[in-house]
Amino acid sequence: MEKVVSILQEISKQESHAVMEISEVSMMQLQQKKDAAEKAKENPFADFNDLEILAWYIHEQKHANKENDRSMRTKKEYESEIRQFIAAILSHTEAIDVDIDEIRGQSLFKSLESRHLRRYQEWLMTESPYVLERGPYSPATISRKTTVLKSFFRYLYRIGYIQDNIADGLRIASVRKDDRPDRDLGPQDVVKVLRAFQNINHPVMFSIVLVLTATGMRNEEFCKLKVTDVKKDRIHGGYYLDVIGKGNKKRQIPLKQKAYDSIRMYRYARGLPALGDSESDAPLFTTSRGTAFSPSYLIAYMTKELKKIETELEGIEVKLTPHVFRHAFAITSRLGGADLFDIMRSLGHEKMETTMIYLEKVFEREKNAVNQWAPDALEEFL
């Protein structure tokens, strides 16, 4: 084991480079290396090392139009999950019981076997530092981590970089209905939040909550908005937002007049130029320092500001986050009679199943048999 640990530590020096910093030239060099191997009738990835194959997996351009490839956010998420896996294998080799008999081609990925992935998954869920300090990961987090690793190692097997489909060592980690966090927020709850911020004269949070709820935008979409994304609707009147969502997919979101007015109010409160006087590429919503929000900072800021009105939010049991107001959009839309397909498109979902998760409890109550009872089914007692 000591010899294996020593060799793995040597490999770790190769793994320490930041994949996300790889330049276009580097990707071109990898493409040239791949092409040369193909020309020599060899495995196209025969001369790649672990760092290079990881970079290729994350950054490979699969579509002629780059906009259809993975978004930068997805690339960062995949890289982060795989790097956490590598770091754990190299730092907790004995705890995970990475009993590798030999290091194949100075490659960690080629040396791993299915039992190592299974043991890693078990260690992650029961003995990892995060679990010991903070308690178990949520089922959704375990599912995400498992999905990324399965996808990566299946890819390595498919292209012939590794000999066996070791991804099968990872157990299925699905998220049950009851495991999902409660994110149901109805229109009455949103009104309570808006009124509370209005009462303490907090136009910044008032606008954030109203715009998130009235548009159904994702946290990241909200943070990326620029002044130029506010467009005049010359067909229906009013305004709409040009939004770039997951997978670089664009959609146009109508702005209710009061949501538009709240944006103007927000910018005035922050001391920002009016929409018509601002540079087009300036952030639409800024922090107190005048910079664009990051998704993590928006969550932190919202959490901090919500504490100012927590006594007014009695009865709201849901943890309020930007994503919860996206759920509120879906729920309010459905209660208003919106078609499920229209809600799906408005949210930018690719699959109807995702939208249905947002509306699970709404549908459950809608379909309850009691709703079919006649008003006088129990005479005067109903």
mmCIF file of C-alpha atoms in Angstrom:
data_model
loop_
_atom_site.group_PDB
_atom_site.id
_atom_site.type_symbol
_atom_site.label_atom_id
_atom_site.label_comp_id
_atom_site.label_asym_id
_atom_site.label_seq_id
_atom_site.Cartn_x
_atom_site.Cartn_y
_atom_site.Cartn_z
ATOM 1 C CA MET A 1 0.000 0.000 0.000
ATOM 2 C CA GLU A 2 2.844 2.434 0.852
ATOM 3 C CA LYS A 3 4.319 2.015 -2.624
ATOM 4 C CA VAL A 4 0.941 2.655 -4.221
ATOM 5 C CA VAL A 5 0.392 5.755 -2.071
ATOM 6 C CA SER A 6 3.827 7.051 -3.064
ATOM 7 C CA ILE A 7 3.114 6.580 -6.765
ATOM 8 C CA LEU A 8 -0.326 8.147 -6.425
ATOM 9 C CA GLN A 9 1.231 11.171 -4.744
ATOM 10 C CA GLU A 10 3.572 11.487 -7.703
ATOM 11 C CA ILE A 11 0.597 11.353 -10.054
ATOM 12 C CA SER A 12 -1.124 14.008 -7.949
ATOM 13 C CA LYS A 13 1.530 16.515 -8.996
ATOM 14 C CA GLN A 14 0.347 16.079 -12.574
ATOM 15 C CA GLU A 15 -3.279 16.497 -11.489
ATOM 16 C CA SER A 16 -2.660 19.774 -9.675
ATOM 17 C CA HIS A 17 -2.913 21.952 -12.793
ATOM 18 C CA ALA A 18 -6.190 23.827 -13.336
ATOM 19 C CA VAL A 19 -8.013 22.274 -16.255
ATOM 20 C CA MET A 20 -10.261 25.296 -16.660
ATOM 21 C CA GLU A 21 -7.194 27.419 -17.494
ATOM 22 C CA ILE A 22 -6.252 25.324 -20.502
ATOM 23 C CA SER A 23 -6.017 27.616 -23.535
ATOM 24 C CA GLU A 24 -7.475 27.258 -26.996
ATOM 25 C CA VAL A 25 -3.933 26.543 -28.200
ATOM 26 C CA SER A 26 -3.703 23.636 -25.745
ATOM 27 C CA MET A 27 -6.955 22.210 -27.053
ATOM 28 C CA MET A 28 -5.622 22.597 -30.569
ATOM 29 C CA GLN A 29 -2.505 20.700 -29.527
ATOM 30 C CA LEU A 30 -4.642 17.924 -28.077
ATOM 31 C CA GLN A 31 -6.617 17.789 -31.311
ATOM 32 C CA GLN A 32 -3.371 17.509 -33.272
ATOM 33 C CA LYS A 33 -2.146 14.728 -30.969
ATOM 34 C CA LYS A 34 -5.447 12.893 -31.426
ATOM 35 C CA ASP A 35 -5.325 13.328 -35.211
ATOM 36 C CA ALA A 36 -1.743 12.033 -35.369
ATOM 37 C CA ALA A 37 -2.703 8.891 -33.444
ATOM 38 C CA GLU A 38 -5.670 8.297 -35.739
ATOM 39 C CA LYS A 39 -3.421 8.677 -38.783
ATOM 40 C CA ALA A 40 -1.048 6.097 -37.306
ATOM 41 C CA LYS A 41 -4.028 3.735 -36.845
ATOM 42 C CA GLU A 42 -3.649 3.870 -33.067
ATOM 43 C CA ASN A 43 -6.150 4.632 -30.347
ATOM 44 C CA PRO A 44 -6.751 8.390 -30.736
ATOM 45 C CA PHE A 45 -6.135 8.918 -27.022
ATOM 46 C CA ALA A 46 -3.174 6.570 -26.614
ATOM 47 C CA ASP A 47 -0.737 9.413 -25.896
ATOM 48 C CA PHE A 48 -3.020 11.418 -23.608
ATOM 49 C CA ASN A 49 -2.321 11.607 -19.877
ATOM 50 C CA ASP A 50 -4.985 11.982 -17.181
ATOM 51 C CA LEU A 51 -4.815 15.769 -17.181
ATOM 52 C CA GLU A 52 -5.234 15.911 -20.941
ATOM 53 C CA ILE A 53 -8.093 13.420 -21.079
ATOM 54 C CA LEU A 54 -9.907 15.331 -18.335
ATOM 55 C CA ALA A 55 -9.430 18.600 -20.208
ATOM 56 C CA TRP A 56 -10.643 16.963 -23.421
ATOM 57 C CA TYR A 57 -13.720 15.520 -21.726
ATOM 58 C CA ILE A 58 -14.682 18.891 -20.276
ATOM 59 C CA HIS A 59 -13.840 21.159 -23.209
ATOM 60 C CA GLU A 60 -14.323 19.022 -26.315
ATOM 61 C CA GLN A 61 -16.425 20.871 -28.865
ATOM 62 C CA LYS A 62 -19.170 18.474 -29.916
ATOM 63 C CA HIS A 63 -21.344 20.838 -31.946
ATOM 64 C CA ALA A 64 -20.489 22.953 -34.973
ATOM 65 C CA ASN A 65 -22.125 25.847 -33.138
ATOM 66 C CA LYS A 66 -20.233 26.317 -29.861
ATOM 67 C CA GLU A 67 -23.336 27.791 -28.238
ATOM 68 C CA ASN A 68 -24.886 24.307 -28.254
ATOM 69 C CA ASP A 69 -22.048 22.796 -26.214
ATOM 70 C CA ARG A 70 -21.926 22.627 -22.421
ATOM 71 C CA SER A 71 -22.223 25.994 -20.735
ATOM 72 C CA MET A 72 -19.261 27.314 -18.751
ATOM 73 C CA ARG A 73 -21.243 26.719 -15.577
ATOM 74 C CA THR A 74 -21.737 23.038 -16.441
ATOM 75 C CA LYS A 75 -18.054 22.678 -17.309
ATOM 76 C CA LYS A 76 -17.073 24.140 -13.952
ATOM 77 C CA GLU A 77 -19.496 21.855 -12.115
ATOM 78 C CA TYR A 78 -18.166 18.748 -13.889
ATOM 79 C CA GLU A 79 -14.571 19.769 -13.316
ATOM 80 C CA SER A 80 -15.231 20.464 -9.645
ATOM 81 C CA GLU A 81 -16.872 17.083 -9.030
ATOM 82 C CA ILE A 82 -14.130 15.130 -10.828
ATOM 83 C CA ARG A 83 -11.377 17.078 -9.085
ATOM 84 C CA GLN A 84 -12.981 16.422 -5.700
ATOM 85 C CA PHE A 85 -12.968 12.729 -6.571
ATOM 86 C CA ILE A 86 -9.287 12.828 -7.591
ATOM 87 C CA ALA A 87 -8.326 14.756 -4.458
ATOM 88 C CA ALA A 88 -10.163 12.277 -2.234
ATOM 89 C CA ILE A 89 -8.548 9.242 -3.873
ATOM 90 C CA LEU A 90 -5.087 10.789 -3.520
ATOM 91 C CA SER A 91 -5.538 12.228 -0.017
ATOM 92 C CA HIS A 92 -7.578 9.444 1.602
ATOM 93 C CA THR A 93 -6.114 6.439 -0.197
ATOM 94 C CA GLU A 94 -6.033 4.170 2.843
ATOM 95 C CA ALA A 95 -9.384 5.273 4.273
ATOM 96 C CA ILE A 96 -11.081 4.538 0.949
ATOM 97 C CA ASP A 97 -9.018 1.328 0.597
ATOM 98 C CA VAL A 98 -7.644 2.055 -2.864
ATOM 99 C CA ASP A 99 -5.817 -1.287 -3.104
ATOM 100 C CA ILE A 100 -4.247 -0.819 -6.520
ATOM 101 C CA ASP A 101 -1.822 -3.628 -7.404
ATOM 102 C CA GLU A 102 -0.024 -1.685 -10.114
ATOM 103 C CA ILE A 103 -0.072 1.776 -11.630
ATOM 104 C CA ARG A 104 -0.878 1.429 -15.311
ATOM 105 C CA GLY A 105 0.915 3.878 -17.551
ATOM 106 C CA GLN A 106 1.393 6.457 -14.777
ATOM 107 C CA SER A 107 -2.373 6.977 -14.898
ATOM 108 C CA LEU A 108 -4.744 7.092 -11.965
ATOM 109 C CA PHE A 109 -7.803 6.607 -14.168
ATOM 110 C CA LYS A 110 -6.315 3.537 -15.902
ATOM 111 C CA SER A 111 -5.324 2.011 -12.567
ATOM 112 C CA LEU A 112 -8.714 2.236 -10.879
ATOM 113 C CA GLU A 113 -11.173 -0.662 -10.816
ATOM 114 C CA SER A 114 -14.892 -0.803 -10.151
ATOM 115 C CA ARG A 115 -14.481 -1.671 -6.459
ATOM 116 C CA HIS A 116 -12.550 1.559 -5.931
ATOM 117 C CA LEU A 117 -15.448 3.634 -7.227
ATOM 118 C CA ARG A 118 -17.849 1.690 -5.025
ATOM 119 C CA ARG A 119 -15.639 2.217 -1.976
ATOM 120 C CA TYR A 120 -15.250 5.901 -2.789
ATOM 121 C CA GLN A 121 -19.019 6.305 -2.981
ATOM 122 C CA GLU A 122 -19.448 4.532 0.376
ATOM 123 C CA TRP A 123 -16.686 6.630 1.982
ATOM 124 C CA LEU A 124 -18.171 9.839 0.558
ATOM 125 C CA MET A 125 -21.542 9.079 2.127
ATOM 126 C CA THR A 126 -20.329 7.851 5.529
ATOM 127 C CA GLU A 127 -16.746 8.852 6.397
ATOM 128 C CA SER A 128 -15.726 11.849 4.291
ATOM 129 C CA PRO A 129 -14.645 15.015 6.165
ATOM 130 C CA TYR A 130 -17.784 16.844 5.028
ATOM 131 C CA VAL A 131 -20.072 14.177 6.473
ATOM 132 C CA LEU A 132 -18.136 13.938 9.733
ATOM 133 C CA GLU A 133 -18.246 17.717 10.227
ATOM 134 C CA ARG A 134 -21.646 18.688 8.817
ATOM 135 C CA GLY A 135 -23.712 15.545 8.557
ATOM 136 C CA PRO A 136 -24.846 13.552 5.517
ATOM 137 C CA TYR A 137 -25.056 14.920 2.000
ATOM 138 C CA SER A 138 -28.548 15.401 0.632
ATOM 139 C CA PRO A 139 -29.780 12.650 -1.734
ATOM 140 C CA ALA A 140 -29.765 15.226 -4.557
ATOM 141 C CA THR A 141 -26.070 16.002 -3.968
ATOM 142 C CA ILE A 142 -25.095 12.317 -3.913
ATOM 143 C CA SER A 143 -27.126 11.785 -7.076
ATOM 144 C CA ARG A 144 -25.344 14.662 -8.828
ATOM 145 C CA LYS A 145 -21.870 13.505 -7.805
ATOM 146 C CA THR A 146 -22.648 9.943 -8.883
ATOM 147 C CA THR A 147 -24.067 11.059 -12.233
ATOM 148 C CA VAL A 148 -20.966 13.111 -13.078
ATOM 149 C CA LEU A 149 -18.548 10.299 -12.225
ATOM 150 C CA LYS A 150 -20.603 7.691 -14.085
ATOM 151 C CA SER A 151 -20.708 9.900 -17.154
ATOM 152 C CA PHE A 152 -16.957 10.548 -17.014
ATOM 153 C CA PHE A 153 -15.809 6.943 -16.566
ATOM 154 C CA ARG A 154 -18.283 5.621 -19.118
ATOM 155 C CA TYR A 155 -16.828 8.147 -21.539
ATOM 156 C CA LEU A 156 -13.273 6.967 -20.793
ATOM 157 C CA TYR A 157 -14.367 3.372 -21.430
ATOM 158 C CA ARG A 158 -16.205 4.250 -24.625
ATOM 159 C CA ILE A 159 -13.182 5.985 -26.161
ATOM 160 C CA GLY A 160 -10.819 3.208 -25.058
ATOM 161 C CA TYR A 161 -8.822 5.235 -22.540
ATOM 162 C CA ILE A 162 -9.595 2.668 -19.818
ATOM 163 C CA GLN A 163 -10.030 -1.087 -20.350
ATOM 164 C CA ASP A 164 -13.097 -1.794 -18.216
ATOM 165 C CA ASN A 165 -16.407 -0.065 -17.615
ATOM 166 C CA ILE A 166 -15.620 0.640 -13.974
ATOM 167 C CA ALA A 167 -18.553 3.078 -13.744
ATOM 168 C CA ASP A 168 -20.665 0.025 -12.938
ATOM 169 C CA GLY A 169 -19.050 0.062 -9.505
ATOM 170 C CA LEU A 170 -21.094 3.128 -8.614
ATOM 171 C CA ARG A 171 -24.443 2.290 -7.108
ATOM 172 C CA ILE A 172 -27.596 3.972 -8.378
ATOM 173 C CA ALA A 173 -28.273 7.157 -6.420
ATOM 174 C CA SER A 174 -31.725 8.341 -7.394
ATOM 175 C CA VAL A 175 -33.705 11.031 -5.615
ATOM 176 C CA ARG A 176 -37.050 9.891 -4.258
ATOM 177 C CA LYS A 177 -40.006 12.216 -4.171
ATOM 178 C CA ASP A 178 -39.843 12.436 -0.365
ATOM 179 C CA ASP A 179 -36.116 13.280 -0.466
ATOM 180 C CA ARG A 180 -36.613 16.504 -2.384
ATOM 181 C CA PRO A 181 -36.457 19.693 -0.320
ATOM 182 C CA ASP A 182 -39.722 21.567 0.074
ATOM 183 C CA ARG A 183 -39.602 24.498 -2.339
ATOM 184 C CA ASP A 184 -43.323 25.122 -2.672
ATOM 185 C CA LEU A 185 -44.130 28.804 -2.288
ATOM 186 C CA GLY A 186 -47.580 30.045 -3.215
ATOM 187 C CA PRO A 187 -48.611 33.541 -4.340
ATOM 188 C CA GLN A 188 -49.904 34.494 -0.881
ATOM 189 C CA ASP A 189 -46.485 33.739 0.612
ATOM 190 C CA VAL A 190 -44.759 35.852 -2.046
ATOM 191 C CA VAL A 191 -47.133 38.732 -1.288
ATOM 192 C CA LYS A 192 -46.207 38.416 2.391
ATOM 193 C CA VAL A 193 -42.490 38.708 1.525
ATOM 194 C CA LEU A 194 -43.027 41.647 -0.844
ATOM 195 C CA ARG A 195 -45.204 43.486 1.657
ATOM 196 C CA ALA A 196 -42.649 42.997 4.420
ATOM 197 C CA PHE A 197 -39.839 44.491 2.327
ATOM 198 C CA GLN A 198 -42.130 47.281 1.210
ATOM 199 C CA ASN A 199 -42.959 48.093 4.835
ATOM 200 C CA ILE A 200 -39.300 48.530 5.775
ATOM 201 C CA ASN A 201 -38.630 50.531 2.596
ATOM 202 C CA HIS A 202 -36.233 48.012 1.045
ATOM 203 C CA PRO A 203 -36.576 48.575 -2.734
ATOM 204 C CA VAL A 204 -33.559 46.396 -3.519
ATOM 205 C CA MET A 205 -34.947 43.174 -2.050
ATOM 206 C CA PHE A 206 -38.470 44.078 -3.133
ATOM 207 C CA SER A 207 -37.315 44.224 -6.750
ATOM 208 C CA ILE A 208 -35.200 41.063 -6.541
ATOM 209 C CA VAL A 209 -38.117 39.036 -5.159
ATOM 210 C CA LEU A 210 -40.672 40.505 -7.568
ATOM 211 C CA VAL A 211 -38.505 40.050 -10.674
ATOM 212 C CA LEU A 212 -37.478 36.492 -9.761
ATOM 213 C CA THR A 213 -41.092 35.515 -9.086
ATOM 214 C CA ALA A 214 -42.628 37.313 -12.068
ATOM 215 C CA THR A 215 -40.096 35.916 -14.562
ATOM 216 C CA GLY A 216 -39.227 32.456 -13.205
ATOM 217 C CA MET A 217 -35.570 33.051 -13.995
ATOM 218 C CA ARG A 218 -32.760 30.919 -12.650
ATOM 219 C CA ASN A 219 -30.369 32.485 -10.150
ATOM 220 C CA GLU A 220 -27.536 32.499 -12.691
ATOM 221 C CA GLU A 221 -29.739 33.998 -15.400
ATOM 222 C CA PHE A 222 -30.710 36.826 -13.061
ATOM 223 C CA CYS A 223 -27.081 37.535 -12.152
ATOM 224 C CA LYS A 224 -26.008 37.683 -15.805
ATOM 225 C CA LEU A 225 -28.630 40.232 -16.875
ATOM 226 C CA LYS A 226 -27.303 43.366 -18.523
ATOM 227 C CA VAL A 227 -29.036 46.651 -19.265
ATOM 228 C CA THR A 228 -29.201 45.730 -22.944
ATOM 229 C CA ASP A 229 -31.281 42.655 -22.065
ATOM 230 C CA VAL A 230 -34.278 44.878 -21.243
ATOM 231 C CA LYS A 231 -36.100 45.208 -24.570
ATOM 232 C CA LYS A 232 -39.118 47.197 -25.667
ATOM 233 C CA ASP A 233 -41.878 44.857 -26.839
ATOM 234 C CA ARG A 234 -43.069 46.418 -30.077
ATOM 235 C CA ILE A 235 -45.673 43.715 -30.671
ATOM 236 C CA HIS A 236 -47.510 43.433 -27.358
ATOM 237 C CA GLY A 237 -46.334 46.637 -25.728
ATOM 238 C CA GLY A 238 -44.387 46.912 -22.501
ATOM 239 C CA TYR A 239 -41.002 45.247 -22.062
ATOM 240 C CA TYR A 240 -39.345 41.829 -22.024
ATOM 241 C CA LEU A 241 -36.007 40.338 -20.999
ATOM 242 C CA ASP A 242 -33.588 38.554 -23.304
ATOM 243 C CA VAL A 243 -32.285 35.675 -21.206
ATOM 244 C CA ILE A 244 -29.595 33.097 -21.955
ATOM 245 C CA GLY A 245 -30.281 29.927 -19.991
ATOM 246 C CA LYS A 246 -28.786 26.461 -19.611
ATOM 247 C CA GLY A 247 -27.056 25.156 -22.708
ATOM 248 C CA ASN A 248 -26.862 28.756 -23.950
ATOM 249 C CA LYS A 249 -30.516 28.547 -24.942
ATOM 250 C CA LYS A 250 -32.177 31.913 -25.398
ATOM 251 C CA ARG A 251 -35.681 32.848 -24.398
ATOM 252 C CA GLN A 252 -37.675 36.053 -24.136
ATOM 253 C CA ILE A 253 -39.481 36.685 -20.851
ATOM 254 C CA PRO A 254 -42.253 39.295 -20.708
ATOM 255 C CA LEU A 255 -41.886 41.857 -17.920
ATOM 256 C CA LYS A 256 -44.995 42.833 -16.024
ATOM 257 C CA GLN A 257 -45.191 46.630 -15.731
ATOM 258 C CA LYS A 258 -44.711 46.637 -11.957
ATOM 259 C CA ALA A 259 -41.718 44.320 -12.281
ATOM 260 C CA TYR A 260 -40.232 46.746 -14.809
ATOM 261 C CA ASP A 261 -40.985 49.667 -12.480
ATOM 262 C CA SER A 262 -39.275 47.819 -9.633
ATOM 263 C CA ILE A 263 -36.106 47.488 -11.736
ATOM 264 C CA ARG A 264 -36.063 51.246 -12.230
ATOM 265 C CA MET A 265 -36.654 51.680 -8.495
ATOM 266 C CA TYR A 266 -33.805 49.246 -7.754
ATOM 267 C CA ARG A 267 -31.347 51.140 -9.918
ATOM 268 C CA TYR A 268 -32.355 54.457 -8.381
ATOM 269 C CA ALA A 269 -31.865 53.033 -4.878
ATOM 270 C CA ARG A 270 -28.413 51.754 -5.834
ATOM 271 C CA GLY A 271 -27.438 55.110 -7.351
ATOM 272 C CA LEU A 272 -27.163 53.609 -10.841
ATOM 273 C CA PRO A 273 -27.901 55.459 -14.098
ATOM 274 C CA ALA A 274 -31.434 55.188 -15.463
ATOM 275 C CA LEU A 275 -31.895 52.408 -18.008
ATOM 276 C CA GLY A 276 -31.868 54.832 -20.922
ATOM 277 C CA ASP A 277 -28.665 56.521 -19.709
ATOM 278 C CA SER A 278 -26.635 53.441 -18.777
ATOM 279 C CA GLU A 279 -24.022 51.609 -20.822
ATOM 280 C CA SER A 280 -25.677 48.693 -22.591
ATOM 281 C CA ASP A 281 -23.290 46.050 -21.243
ATOM 282 C CA ALA A 282 -23.546 47.240 -17.624
ATOM 283 C CA PRO A 283 -25.071 44.778 -15.115
ATOM 284 C CA LEU A 284 -28.808 45.299 -14.722
ATOM 285 C CA PHE A 285 -28.722 44.386 -11.020
ATOM 286 C CA THR A 286 -25.633 45.228 -8.982
ATOM 287 C CA THR A 287 -24.321 44.754 -5.478
ATOM 288 C CA SER A 288 -23.755 47.772 -3.241
ATOM 289 C CA ARG A 289 -20.275 47.983 -4.786
ATOM 290 C CA GLY A 290 -21.646 48.328 -8.288
ATOM 291 C CA THR A 291 -20.584 44.888 -9.509
ATOM 292 C CA ALA A 292 -22.771 42.110 -10.870
ATOM 293 C CA PHE A 293 -24.061 39.523 -8.421
ATOM 294 C CA SER A 294 -22.630 36.030 -8.498
ATOM 295 C CA PRO A 295 -25.164 33.237 -7.863
ATOM 296 C CA SER A 296 -23.575 32.376 -4.510
ATOM 297 C CA TYR A 297 -23.451 36.009 -3.405
ATOM 298 C CA LEU A 298 -27.096 36.552 -4.344
ATOM 299 C CA ILE A 299 -28.066 33.616 -2.097
ATOM 300 C CA ALA A 300 -25.924 34.975 0.747
ATOM 301 C CA TYR A 301 -27.290 38.503 0.324
ATOM 302 C CA MET A 302 -30.890 37.297 0.224
ATOM 303 C CA THR A 303 -30.367 35.166 3.337
ATOM 304 C CA LYS A 304 -28.929 38.147 5.218
ATOM 305 C CA GLU A 305 -31.668 40.574 4.179
ATOM 306 C CA LEU A 306 -34.479 38.114 4.908
ATOM 307 C CA LYS A 307 -33.426 38.110 8.558
ATOM 308 C CA LYS A 308 -34.602 41.720 8.725
ATOM 309 C CA ILE A 309 -38.190 40.624 8.130
ATOM 310 C CA GLU A 310 -38.223 37.149 9.686
ATOM 311 C CA THR A 311 -40.872 38.127 12.245
ATOM 312 C CA GLU A 312 -43.148 39.068 9.332
ATOM 313 C CA LEU A 313 -42.687 35.682 7.659
ATOM 314 C CA GLU A 314 -44.293 33.553 10.340
ATOM 315 C CA GLY A 315 -46.021 30.587 8.743
ATOM 316 C CA ILE A 316 -43.642 30.328 5.779
ATOM 317 C CA GLU A 317 -41.794 27.063 6.409
ATOM 318 C CA VAL A 318 -39.858 26.985 3.141
ATOM 319 C CA LYS A 319 -36.246 28.176 3.179
ATOM 320 C CA LEU A 320 -36.360 31.194 0.875
ATOM 321 C CA THR A 321 -33.747 31.234 -1.889
ATOM 322 C CA PRO A 322 -33.706 32.600 -5.452
ATOM 323 C CA HIS A 323 -34.616 29.120 -6.696
ATOM 324 C CA VAL A 324 -37.694 28.966 -4.457
ATOM 325 C CA PHE A 325 -39.109 32.057 -6.181
ATOM 326 C CA ARG A 326 -38.655 30.213 -9.485
ATOM 327 C CA HIS A 327 -40.893 27.506 -8.056
ATOM 328 C CA ALA A 328 -43.326 30.244 -7.002
ATOM 329 C CA PHE A 329 -43.519 31.339 -10.649
ATOM 330 C CA ALA A 330 -44.467 27.806 -11.718
ATOM 331 C CA ILE A 331 -47.040 27.386 -8.951
ATOM 332 C CA THR A 332 -48.617 30.807 -9.506
ATOM 333 C CA SER A 333 -48.753 30.168 -13.258
ATOM 334 C CA ARG A 334 -50.530 26.846 -12.755
ATOM 335 C CA LEU A 335 -52.998 28.282 -10.252
ATOM 336 C CA GLY A 336 -53.743 30.971 -12.829
ATOM 337 C CA GLY A 337 -54.677 28.306 -15.381
ATOM 338 C CA ALA A 338 -51.450 28.160 -17.410
ATOM 339 C CA ASP A 339 -50.891 25.058 -19.531
ATOM 340 C CA LEU A 340 -48.120 22.724 -18.350
ATOM 341 C CA PHE A 341 -46.297 22.986 -21.690
ATOM 342 C CA ASP A 342 -46.347 26.794 -21.506
ATOM 343 C CA ILE A 343 -44.923 26.683 -17.981
ATOM 344 C CA MET A 344 -42.172 24.316 -19.149
ATOM 345 C CA ARG A 345 -41.187 26.639 -21.997
ATOM 346 C CA SER A 346 -41.356 29.719 -19.784
ATOM 347 C CA LEU A 347 -38.990 28.126 -17.259
ATOM 348 C CA GLY A 348 -36.581 27.012 -19.984
ATOM 349 C CA HIS A 349 -36.943 23.333 -19.089
ATOM 350 C CA GLU A 350 -36.047 20.746 -21.710
ATOM 351 C CA LYS A 351 -38.133 17.979 -20.161
ATOM 352 C CA MET A 352 -41.721 18.022 -19.000
ATOM 353 C CA GLU A 353 -40.731 15.757 -16.100
ATOM 354 C CA THR A 354 -38.663 18.563 -14.562
ATOM 355 C CA THR A 355 -41.589 20.968 -14.662
ATOM 356 C CA MET A 356 -43.850 18.338 -13.141
ATOM 357 C CA ILE A 357 -41.474 18.037 -10.177
ATOM 358 C CA TYR A 358 -42.018 21.753 -9.545
ATOM 359 C CA LEU A 359 -45.770 21.187 -9.541
ATOM 360 C CA GLU A 360 -46.016 17.774 -7.849
ATOM 361 C CA LYS A 361 -48.034 18.911 -4.868
ATOM 362 C CA VAL A 362 -50.218 21.225 -6.935
ATOM 363 C CA PHE A 363 -51.190 18.307 -9.195
ATOM 364 C CA GLU A 364 -51.670 16.019 -6.196
ATOM 365 C CA ARG A 365 -54.240 18.395 -4.742
ATOM 366 C CA GLU A 366 -55.825 19.174 -8.110
ATOM 367 C CA LYS A 367 -56.423 15.483 -8.798
ATOM 368 C CA ASN A 368 -57.782 14.613 -5.366
ATOM 369 C CA ALA A 369 -61.177 12.964 -5.649
ATOM 370 C CA VAL A 370 -62.722 15.361 -3.150
ATOM 371 C CA ASN A 371 -62.604 18.045 -5.830
ATOM 372 C CA GLN A 372 -65.214 16.081 -7.780
ATOM 373 C CA TRP A 373 -67.752 16.168 -4.980
ATOM 374 C CA ALA A 374 -70.939 18.108 -5.513
ATOM 375 C CA PRO A 375 -71.260 21.234 -3.327
ATOM 376 C CA ASP A 376 -74.101 19.572 -1.392
ATOM 377 C CA ALA A 377 -72.532 16.101 -1.120
ATOM 378 C CA LEU A 378 -72.773 16.291 2.668
ATOM 379 C CA GLU A 379 -75.707 18.659 2.540
ATOM 380 C CA GLU A 380 -75.170 21.642 4.848
ATOM 381 C CA PHE A 381 -72.049 20.093 6.425
ATOM 382 C CA LEU A 382 -69.764 20.611 3.429
#
